[in-house]
């Protein structure tokens, strides 16, 4: 009976040991990281839309809309042509929601300053929301004459009469729909139909398309297998297509979870870059000192060009820096070997490209790790190699295992310590149980003798 009791206790203790070891990452493997999925271009671009479009105003390079009780201001991009186009591709959208009053009308002056009014007729400036004395907001009209055309709103259509028509069939047209808020700004007449702004160029109806970008999806791109991909030896130059979205990322710290994303921008022209690696649907690239992620489909690999390399001034050299990099880009995530200070390396050539922050040496280094030979190929930035007092027969200095880190060492010590403590507890417990059983048997024996 005591035997079964002890076996159960041993099973319990073994389970505790396994759980403790797993909690330190010693046994169970972590779940695979999410695949890197960089957003498609369409995920960044949105057309301005409305749920309850009540009024609008049109300046030379901006539009203001009342949507519900909020005001949305769309600023035209610098490459667009203001009112002269109906497709805006580079605009920005700003929304004002906490105005403190019921907004009824919006208008702008000749300088492009927007104003809005409440139900009491008080006029406020935008975006300051300051009361403007002596300023009036022009109310929409039912009928409007402009540029020899008469526009009239009816219950089920807008009627447009050309006062200068030569033929009777060109005199008047009707466009079906419930139109409201008839106004004239600049060279055009505008109205609202079905929560959309309508623009009339004489008798031609256009629906302006107002595109704006929202880069927030780029803030949560999983690193996937990027940490491994960045440590693979490579030298590939690419061309990033004009208009491609790129998000700046920080590769100076170990990757985990999501990329540490900075600003997202579009390439102004076809741009040369260094490919650091692929992960999921994304290409990780560098331009000078900065690194980015973008869609694989946005980059085209260039043919290898031996002209990038020139003969180095030494065939063997000693490393003055602390790392060899898998690509000619100096960031922690691109380590091919670290630490590597003092390593004697074979120098294969000197690399120069306008894409790089500086010139690099291509190097090779061999060492043993756990009794196994390891060959490392990579790059060292100019200035961190010396050929002084290094001969062709020099033996490499001892370089710690590239996979070694103080963090791993501390975790190993903690695991061992935890296991030792639990084993001591188990031995003490078993000894106590054994002595308890002996004492119990002794008492029972004495009772029987009595």
C-alpha positions as a printed NumPy array, in Angstrom:
array([[  0.   ,   0.   ,   0.   ],
       [  2.811,   2.378,   0.878],
       [  4.383,   1.419,  -2.467],
       [  1.307,   2.644,  -4.423],
       [  1.316,   5.773,  -2.326],
       [  4.92 ,   6.548,  -3.252],
       [  4.383,   5.767,  -6.954],
       [  1.548,   8.279,  -7.08 ],
       [  3.734,  10.889,  -5.409],
       [  6.55 ,  10.227,  -7.879],
       [  4.164,  10.646, -10.815],
       [  2.974,  13.934,  -9.362],
       [  6.54 ,  15.19 ,  -8.826],
       [  7.594,  14.128, -12.347],
       [  4.699,  16.065, -13.795],
       [  5.693,  19.114, -11.743],
       [  9.262,  18.839, -13.002],
       [  8.093,  18.694, -16.623],
       [  5.798,  21.683, -16.196],
       [  8.505,  23.714, -14.488],
       [ 10.987,  22.939, -17.235],
       [  8.437,  23.748, -19.935],
       [  7.633,  27.077, -18.284],
       [ 11.236,  28.098, -18.888],
       [ 11.06 ,  27.042, -22.519],
       [ 13.213,  23.962, -21.899],
       [ 10.857,  21.311, -23.304],
       [  7.816,  22.585, -25.143],
       [  8.374,  24.366, -28.436],
       [  6.758,  27.753, -28.84 ],
       [  3.949,  28.125, -31.355],
       [  5.004,  28.972, -34.859],
       [  5.048,  32.678, -35.544],
       [  2.314,  34.128, -37.733],
       [  3.252,  34.444, -41.375],
       [  4.347,  37.863, -42.574],
       [  1.482,  39.43 , -44.523],
       [  2.197,  42.934, -45.788],
       [ -0.98 ,  44.782, -46.85 ],
       [ -1.862,  45.067, -50.531],
       [ -1.953,  48.57 , -52.   ],
       [ -5.734,  48.466, -51.914],
       [ -5.632,  47.927, -48.145],
       [ -4.08 ,  51.374, -47.734],
       [ -6.29 ,  53.336, -50.149],
       [ -9.859,  54.378, -49.416],
       [-12.432,  56.468, -51.257],
       [-14.107,  59.133, -49.136],
       [-17.641,  57.984, -48.37 ],
       [-20.527,  59.297, -46.29 ],
       [-23.386,  57.892, -44.255],
       [-25.441,  61.126, -44.037],
       [-24.08 ,  63.811, -46.368],
       [-25.9  ,  67.057, -45.524],
       [-23.805,  69.871, -46.98 ],
       [-20.438,  70.629, -48.564],
       [-18.063,  73.397, -49.579],
       [-15.385,  73.418, -52.278],
       [-12.158,  75.4  , -52.096],
       [ -9.408,  75.42 , -54.718],
       [ -7.533,  72.466, -53.192],
       [ -9.846,  71.122, -50.524],
       [-13.399,  69.966, -49.859],
       [-15.412,  70.111, -46.625],
       [-18.422,  67.882, -45.961],
       [-21.005,  67.621, -43.199],
       [-21.523,  63.9  , -42.552],
       [-24.039,  63.448, -39.769],
       [-22.803,  65.996, -37.234],
       [-19.126,  65.65 , -38.148],
       [-17.155,  67.68 , -40.661],
       [-14.742,  65.886, -42.97 ],
       [-12.099,  67.903, -44.781],
       [-10.422,  66.348, -47.799],
       [ -7.2  ,  68.071, -48.845],
       [ -6.173,  67.471, -52.431],
       [ -2.742,  65.907, -52.995],
       [  0.039,  68.052, -54.407],
       [  0.124,  66.086, -57.667],
       [ -3.588,  66.545, -58.341],
       [ -5.135,  69.516, -60.093],
       [ -7.67 ,  70.834, -57.616],
       [-11.151,  71.395, -59.042],
       [ -9.933,  70.743, -62.569],
       [-10.035,  66.981, -62.059],
       [-12.582,  64.533, -60.729],
       [-10.122,  61.836, -59.633],
       [ -7.944,  62.667, -56.63 ],
       [ -5.28 ,  60.077, -55.807],
       [ -3.072,  61.642, -53.165],
       [ -5.369,  63.389, -50.736],
       [ -5.601,  63.355, -46.961],
       [ -8.751,  63.182, -44.887],
       [ -9.268,  64.955, -41.554],
       [-12.415,  64.47 , -39.489],
       [-13.774,  66.868, -36.852],
       [-16.301,  65.152, -34.609],
       [-16.353,  67.033, -31.296],
       [-17.674,  70.419, -32.413],
       [-20.045,  70.998, -29.491],
       [-22.939,  72.275, -31.659],
       [-25.385,  70.937, -34.209],
       [-23.768,  71.633, -37.569],
       [-26.161,  72.694, -40.305],
       [-24.147,  74.407, -43.066],
       [-20.584,  74.666, -44.289],
       [-18.981,  77.182, -46.666],
       [-15.596,  78.667, -47.597],
       [-14.268,  82.074, -48.579],
       [-12.122,  83.03 , -51.577],
       [ -8.968,  82.227, -49.609],
       [-10.078,  78.646, -49.004],
       [-10.892,  79.09 , -45.306],
       [-13.817,  76.894, -44.211],
       [-16.65 ,  78.008, -41.934],
       [-19.645,  76.226, -40.48 ],
       [-22.844,  77.35 , -38.782],
       [-25.205,  75.9  , -36.182],
       [-28.973,  75.914, -36.049],
       [-28.984,  79.384, -34.488],
       [-27.031,  80.908, -37.356],
       [-23.782,  81.339, -35.406],
       [-20.771,  80.957, -37.681],
       [-17.53 ,  79.291, -36.585],
       [-14.128,  78.963, -38.203],
       [-12.587,  75.594, -39.001],
       [-10.536,  74.068, -37.494],
       [-10.361,  76.552, -34.594],
       [-14.125,  76.571, -33.881],
       [-13.959,  80.263, -33.017],
       [-17.081,  82.43 , -33.418],
       [-16.781,  84.641, -36.507],
       [-18.688,  87.928, -36.325],
       [-19.936,  89.375, -39.601],
       [-19.379,  86.171, -41.576],
       [-22.313,  84.546, -43.353],
       [-22.634,  81.047, -44.751],
       [-24.241,  80.809, -48.174],
       [-27.285,  78.572, -48.142],
       [-27.887,  76.001, -50.9  ],
       [-30.255,  76.956, -53.732],
       [-33.056,  75.313, -55.666],
       [-32.194,  77.023, -58.93 ],
       [-28.897,  78.445, -60.149],
       [-27.745,  80.162, -63.34 ],
       [-24.077,  79.857, -64.252],
       [-22.048,  80.017, -67.47 ],
       [-25.153,  80.168, -69.72 ],
       [-26.715,  77.139, -68.011],
       [-29.776,  77.125, -65.773],
       [-29.823,  74.335, -63.174],
       [-33.131,  73.578, -61.464],
       [-33.807,  70.956, -58.782],
       [-37.039,  69.006, -59.185],
       [-38.526,  66.241, -57.047],
       [-37.103,  63.398, -59.129],
       [-34.401,  65.011, -61.295],
       [-32.229,  68.005, -62.051],
       [-33.172,  69.99 , -65.171],
       [-30.343,  71.716, -67.03 ],
       [-31.191,  74.294, -69.675],
       [-28.55 ,  75.561, -72.093],
       [-29.476,  79.183, -72.805],
       [-26.932,  79.299, -75.64 ],
       [-28.084,  76.148, -77.424],
       [-28.351,  76.338, -81.21 ],
       [-30.545,  73.239, -81.573],
       [-33.793,  72.617, -79.778],
       [-32.675,  69.08 , -78.807],
       [-29.692,  70.584, -76.953],
       [-31.819,  73.125, -75.129],
       [-32.634,  71.094, -72.004],
       [-31.745,  67.771, -70.418],
       [-32.957,  66.041, -67.276],
       [-30.832,  63.766, -65.079],
       [-32.829,  61.441, -62.854],
       [-32.379,  61.288, -59.092],
       [-33.138,  63.252, -55.967],
       [-30.658,  66.141, -55.955],
       [-30.173,  68.616, -53.106],
       [-27.804,  71.405, -52.073],
       [-27.212,  73.125, -55.39 ],
       [-24.1  ,  75.368, -55.237],
       [-21.472,  76.922, -57.49 ],
       [-17.752,  76.984, -56.672],
       [-15.05 ,  78.027, -59.106],
       [-15.856,  76.848, -62.639],
       [-18.336,  74.174, -61.65 ],
       [-21.783,  73.582, -60.2  ],
       [-22.25 ,  70.953, -57.49 ],
       [-25.112,  69.077, -55.834],
       [-25.729,  66.052, -53.587],
       [-27.36 ,  62.828, -54.766],
       [-27.515,  59.584, -52.767],
       [-24.828,  60.615, -50.267],
       [-22.418,  61.511, -53.06 ],
       [-21.085,  64.818, -54.313],
       [-22.03 ,  65.514, -57.938],
       [-20.038,  67.867, -60.145],
       [-21.46 ,  69.496, -63.263],
       [-19.19 ,  70.683, -66.049],
       [-21.888,  72.542, -67.983],
       [-24.34 ,  69.686, -68.634],
       [-21.867,  66.837, -67.974],
       [-22.271,  65.024, -64.65 ],
       [-19.196,  63.657, -62.857],
       [-18.855,  61.941, -59.481],
       [-15.522,  63.016, -57.963],
       [-13.392,  60.157, -56.648],
       [-11.468,  61.254, -53.565],
       [ -8.859,  58.72 , -52.567],
       [ -6.893,  58.952, -49.341],
       [ -4.466,  56.646, -47.617],
       [ -4.568,  55.128, -44.158],
       [ -1.326,  53.394, -43.226],
       [ -2.474,  51.908, -39.926],
       [ -2.581,  48.323, -41.369],
       [  1.219,  48.487, -41.667],
       [  1.554,  48.827, -37.892],
       [  0.654,  45.178, -37.266],
       [  2.696,  43.121, -39.727],
       [  3.938,  39.868, -38.17 ],
       [  7.661,  39.171, -38.409],
       [  7.02 ,  35.569, -39.484],
       [ 10.32 ,  33.89 , -40.38 ],
       [ 12.098,  37.212, -40.969],
       [ 14.515,  36.68 , -38.07 ],
       [ 15.867,  33.569, -39.812],
       [ 15.71 ,  34.972, -43.339],
       [ 17.754,  38.034, -42.401],
       [ 20.648,  35.885, -41.212],
       [ 21.021,  34.071, -44.545],
       [ 24.06 ,  35.131, -46.566],
       [ 22.907,  37.117, -49.589],
       [ 23.825,  39.901, -51.968],
       [ 20.903,  40.885, -54.17 ],
       [ 20.061,  44.346, -55.418],
       [ 16.486,  45.11 , -56.423],
       [ 14.411,  47.872, -57.977],
       [ 11.34 ,  49.045, -56.076],
       [  8.619,  50.079, -58.529],
       [  7.42 ,  53.674, -58.565],
       [  4.342,  54.161, -56.385],
       [  5.036,  51.098, -54.222],
       [  4.18 ,  51.457, -50.556],
       [  7.101,  50.842, -48.187],
       [  7.079,  50.854, -44.386],
       [ 10.226,  51.735, -42.468],
       [ 11.112,  49.081, -39.882],
       [ 13.655,  48.941, -37.065],
       [ 16.125,  46.065, -37.411],
       [ 18.424,  47.207, -34.622],
       [ 16.712,  44.96 , -32.062],
       [ 15.74 ,  41.259, -32.111],
       [ 12.483,  40.651, -33.961],
       [  9.437,  39.35 , -32.101],
       [  5.705,  39.539, -32.73 ],
       [  5.243,  42.484, -35.068],
       [  7.763,  44.589, -36.934],
       [  8.592,  47.843, -35.161],
       [  7.042,  49.953, -37.905],
       [  7.675,  53.608, -38.635],
       [  6.306,  55.758, -41.429],
       [  4.827,  54.349, -44.609],
       [  5.421,  56.142, -47.886],
       [  5.185,  55.544, -51.611],
       [  8.275,  55.331, -53.79 ],
       [  8.422,  58.566, -55.794],
       [ 10.207,  56.778, -58.63 ],
       [ 11.798,  53.443, -59.454],
       [ 14.234,  53.084, -56.559],
       [ 17.347,  50.929, -56.159],
       [ 17.547,  48.955, -52.904],
       [ 19.385,  46.085, -51.235],
       [ 17.351,  42.934, -50.618],
       [ 17.868,  41.649, -47.074],
       [ 15.466,  38.742, -47.314],
       [ 11.913,  37.545, -47.933],
       [  9.304,  36.631, -45.339],
       [  5.775,  35.636, -46.289],
       [  4.553,  37.975, -49.027],
       [  7.017,  40.701, -48.002],
       [ 10.455,  41.778, -49.139],
       [ 12.742,  43.274, -46.496],
       [ 15.028,  45.859, -48.096],
       [ 17.447,  48.601, -47.184],
       [ 18.234,  51.949, -48.778],
       [ 21.274,  53.548, -47.207],
       [ 20.896,  53.39 , -43.419],
       [ 17.161,  52.719, -43.452],
       [ 15.319,  49.412, -43.771],
       [ 11.812,  48.788, -45.087],
       [  9.244,  46.122, -45.763],
       [  7.162,  46.096, -48.922],
       [  5.323,  43.591, -51.082],
       [  7.438,  41.004, -52.903],
       [  5.595,  41.976, -56.056],
       [  6.857,  45.547, -55.687],
       [ 10.49 ,  44.556, -56.185],
       [ 12.403,  43.219, -59.178],
       [ 15.687,  41.445, -58.598],
       [ 18.518,  42.826, -60.703],
       [ 21.034,  40.659, -62.493],
       [ 24.298,  40.038, -60.655],
       [ 26.923,  42.641, -61.487],
       [ 30.535,  41.749, -60.797],
       [ 31.371,  45.427, -61.266],
       [ 30.265,  45.992, -57.676],
       [ 33.452,  44.273, -56.463],
       [ 37.051,  45.393, -56.564],
       [ 40.122,  43.636, -55.22 ],
       [ 40.657,  44.237, -51.507],
       [ 43.953,  45.562, -50.177],
       [ 44.494,  42.402, -48.097],
       [ 43.59 ,  38.719, -48.429],
       [ 43.409,  38.096, -44.685],
       [ 42.431,  40.539, -42.002],
       [ 41.454,  40.763, -38.358],
       [ 37.998,  41.912, -37.362],
       [ 37.945,  45.064, -35.22 ],
       [ 34.169,  45.203, -34.968],
       [ 31.922,  42.787, -33.095],
       [ 30.015,  41.075, -35.915],
       [ 29.955,  39.673, -39.411],
       [ 26.724,  40.546, -41.239],
       [ 24.756,  38.282, -43.579],
       [ 24.095,  41.249, -45.875],
       [ 26.049,  44.511, -46.311],
       [ 23.823,  46.275, -43.792],
       [ 24.868,  47.052, -40.224],
       [ 21.991,  46.051, -37.953],
       [ 21.64 ,  43.447, -35.206],
       [ 18.973,  41.472, -37.061],
       [ 21.427,  40.84 , -39.9  ],
       [ 24.135,  39.202, -37.763],
       [ 25.745,  36.202, -39.437],
       [ 28.201,  35.788, -36.532],
       [ 28.203,  37.578, -33.185],
       [ 30.351,  38.09 , -31.192],
       [ 33.254,  37.958, -33.637],
       [ 35.778,  40.524, -32.406],
       [ 39.328,  39.486, -33.253],
       [ 38.391,  36.851, -35.825],
       [ 40.945,  36.315, -38.616],
       [ 38.915,  36.265, -41.844],
       [ 39.601,  35.612, -45.509],
       [ 38.768,  38.695, -47.555],
       [ 37.157,  37.917, -50.941],
       [ 36.682,  41.423, -52.262],
       [ 35.582,  44.98 , -51.622],
       [ 31.985,  45.931, -52.395],
       [ 30.813,  49.364, -53.514],
       [ 27.291,  50.469, -54.421],
       [ 25.382,  53.753, -54.196],
       [ 22.608,  51.841, -52.44 ],
       [ 24.844,  51.013, -49.469],
       [ 25.689,  53.341, -46.606],
       [ 29.412,  52.634, -47.115],
       [ 31.804,  50.194, -48.739],
       [ 31.924,  46.638, -47.361],
       [ 34.316,  43.711, -47.464],
       [ 33.028,  40.261, -48.341],
       [ 34.634,  37.807, -45.91 ],
       [ 34.724,  34.13 , -44.975],
       [ 35.443,  32.693, -41.552],
       [ 35.612,  29.132, -40.243],
       [ 35.502,  27.902, -36.668],
       [ 34.288,  24.962, -34.599],
       [ 31.092,  24.862, -32.574],
       [ 30.453,  21.856, -30.337],
       [ 33.152,  19.985, -32.194],
       [ 31.625,  20.649, -35.615],
       [ 33.167,  22.877, -38.311],
       [ 31.163,  25.998, -39.148],
       [ 31.744,  28.204, -42.202],
       [ 30.472,  31.785, -42.149],
       [ 30.19 ,  34.043, -45.196],
       [ 29.197,  37.634, -44.83 ],
       [ 30.175,  41.284, -44.84 ],
       [ 32.144,  43.716, -42.705],
       [ 31.878,  47.475, -43.15 ],
       [ 35.002,  49.334, -44.249],
       [ 37.121,  50.516, -41.344],
       [ 36.455,  47.493, -39.148],
       [ 39.098,  45.208, -40.672],
       [ 42.86 ,  45.488, -40.331],
       [ 45.495,  43.678, -42.313],
       [ 48.319,  44.717, -39.982],
       [ 50.447,  41.846, -38.613],
       [ 48.146,  39.218, -40.156],
       [ 49.837,  36.56 , -42.297],
       [ 48.383,  33.895, -44.522],
       [ 49.072,  31.168, -41.979],
       [ 47.539,  32.958, -39.026],
       [ 45.253,  30.878, -36.856],
       [ 41.865,  32.434, -36.09 ],
       [ 41.378,  33.741, -32.578],
       [ 38.835,  31.98 , -30.451],
       [ 35.382,  33.288, -31.18 ],
       [ 32.402,  32.344, -28.989],
       [ 29.599,  30.301, -30.476],
       [ 27.424,  32.592, -32.594],
       [ 24.304,  31.108, -30.961],
       [ 25.553,  31.9  , -27.459],
       [ 23.912,  34.691, -25.503],
       [ 23.945,  35.645, -21.843],
       [ 20.171,  35.354, -21.859],
       [ 20.309,  31.681, -22.934],
       [ 23.001,  30.983, -20.3  ],
       [ 20.958,  32.515, -17.487],
       [ 17.88 ,  30.572, -18.515],
       [ 19.828,  27.301, -18.556],
       [ 21.166,  27.961, -15.03 ],
       [ 17.649,  28.723, -13.794],
       [ 16.284,  25.506, -15.29 ],
       [ 19.033,  23.4  , -13.716],
       [ 18.583,  25.133, -10.383],
       [ 14.814,  24.593, -10.471],
       [ 15.237,  20.897, -11.295],
       [ 17.797,  20.419,  -8.472],
       [ 15.501,  22.124,  -5.953],
       [ 12.524,  20.004,  -7.012],
       [ 14.602,  16.799,  -6.845],
       [ 15.752,  17.684,  -3.306],
       [ 12.157,  18.357,  -2.329],
       [ 11.146,  15.011,  -3.813],
       [ 13.916,  13.122,  -1.936],
       [ 13.016,  14.842,   1.331],
       [  9.371,  14.029,   0.814],
       [ 10.05 ,  10.371,   0.021],
       [ 12.309,  10.088,   3.093],
       [  9.624,  11.609,   5.261],
       [  7.006,   9.236,   3.839],
       [  9.313,   6.252,   4.455],
       [ 10.003,   7.237,   8.055],
       [  6.323,   7.946,   8.645],
       [  5.418,   4.471,   7.408],
       [  8.075,   2.895,   9.692],
       [  6.822,   4.836,  12.689],
       [  3.251,   3.837,  11.849],
       [  4.227,   0.169,  11.588],
       [  6.082,   0.365,  14.926],
       [  3.03 ,   1.807,  16.635],
       [  0.765,  -0.816,  15.107],
       [  3.17 ,  -3.586,  16.241],
       [  3.185,  -2.306,  19.8  ],
       [ -0.602,  -2.126,  19.78 ],
       [ -0.794,  -5.722,  18.607],
       [  1.601,  -6.892,  21.363],
       [ -0.572,  -5.212,  23.953]])
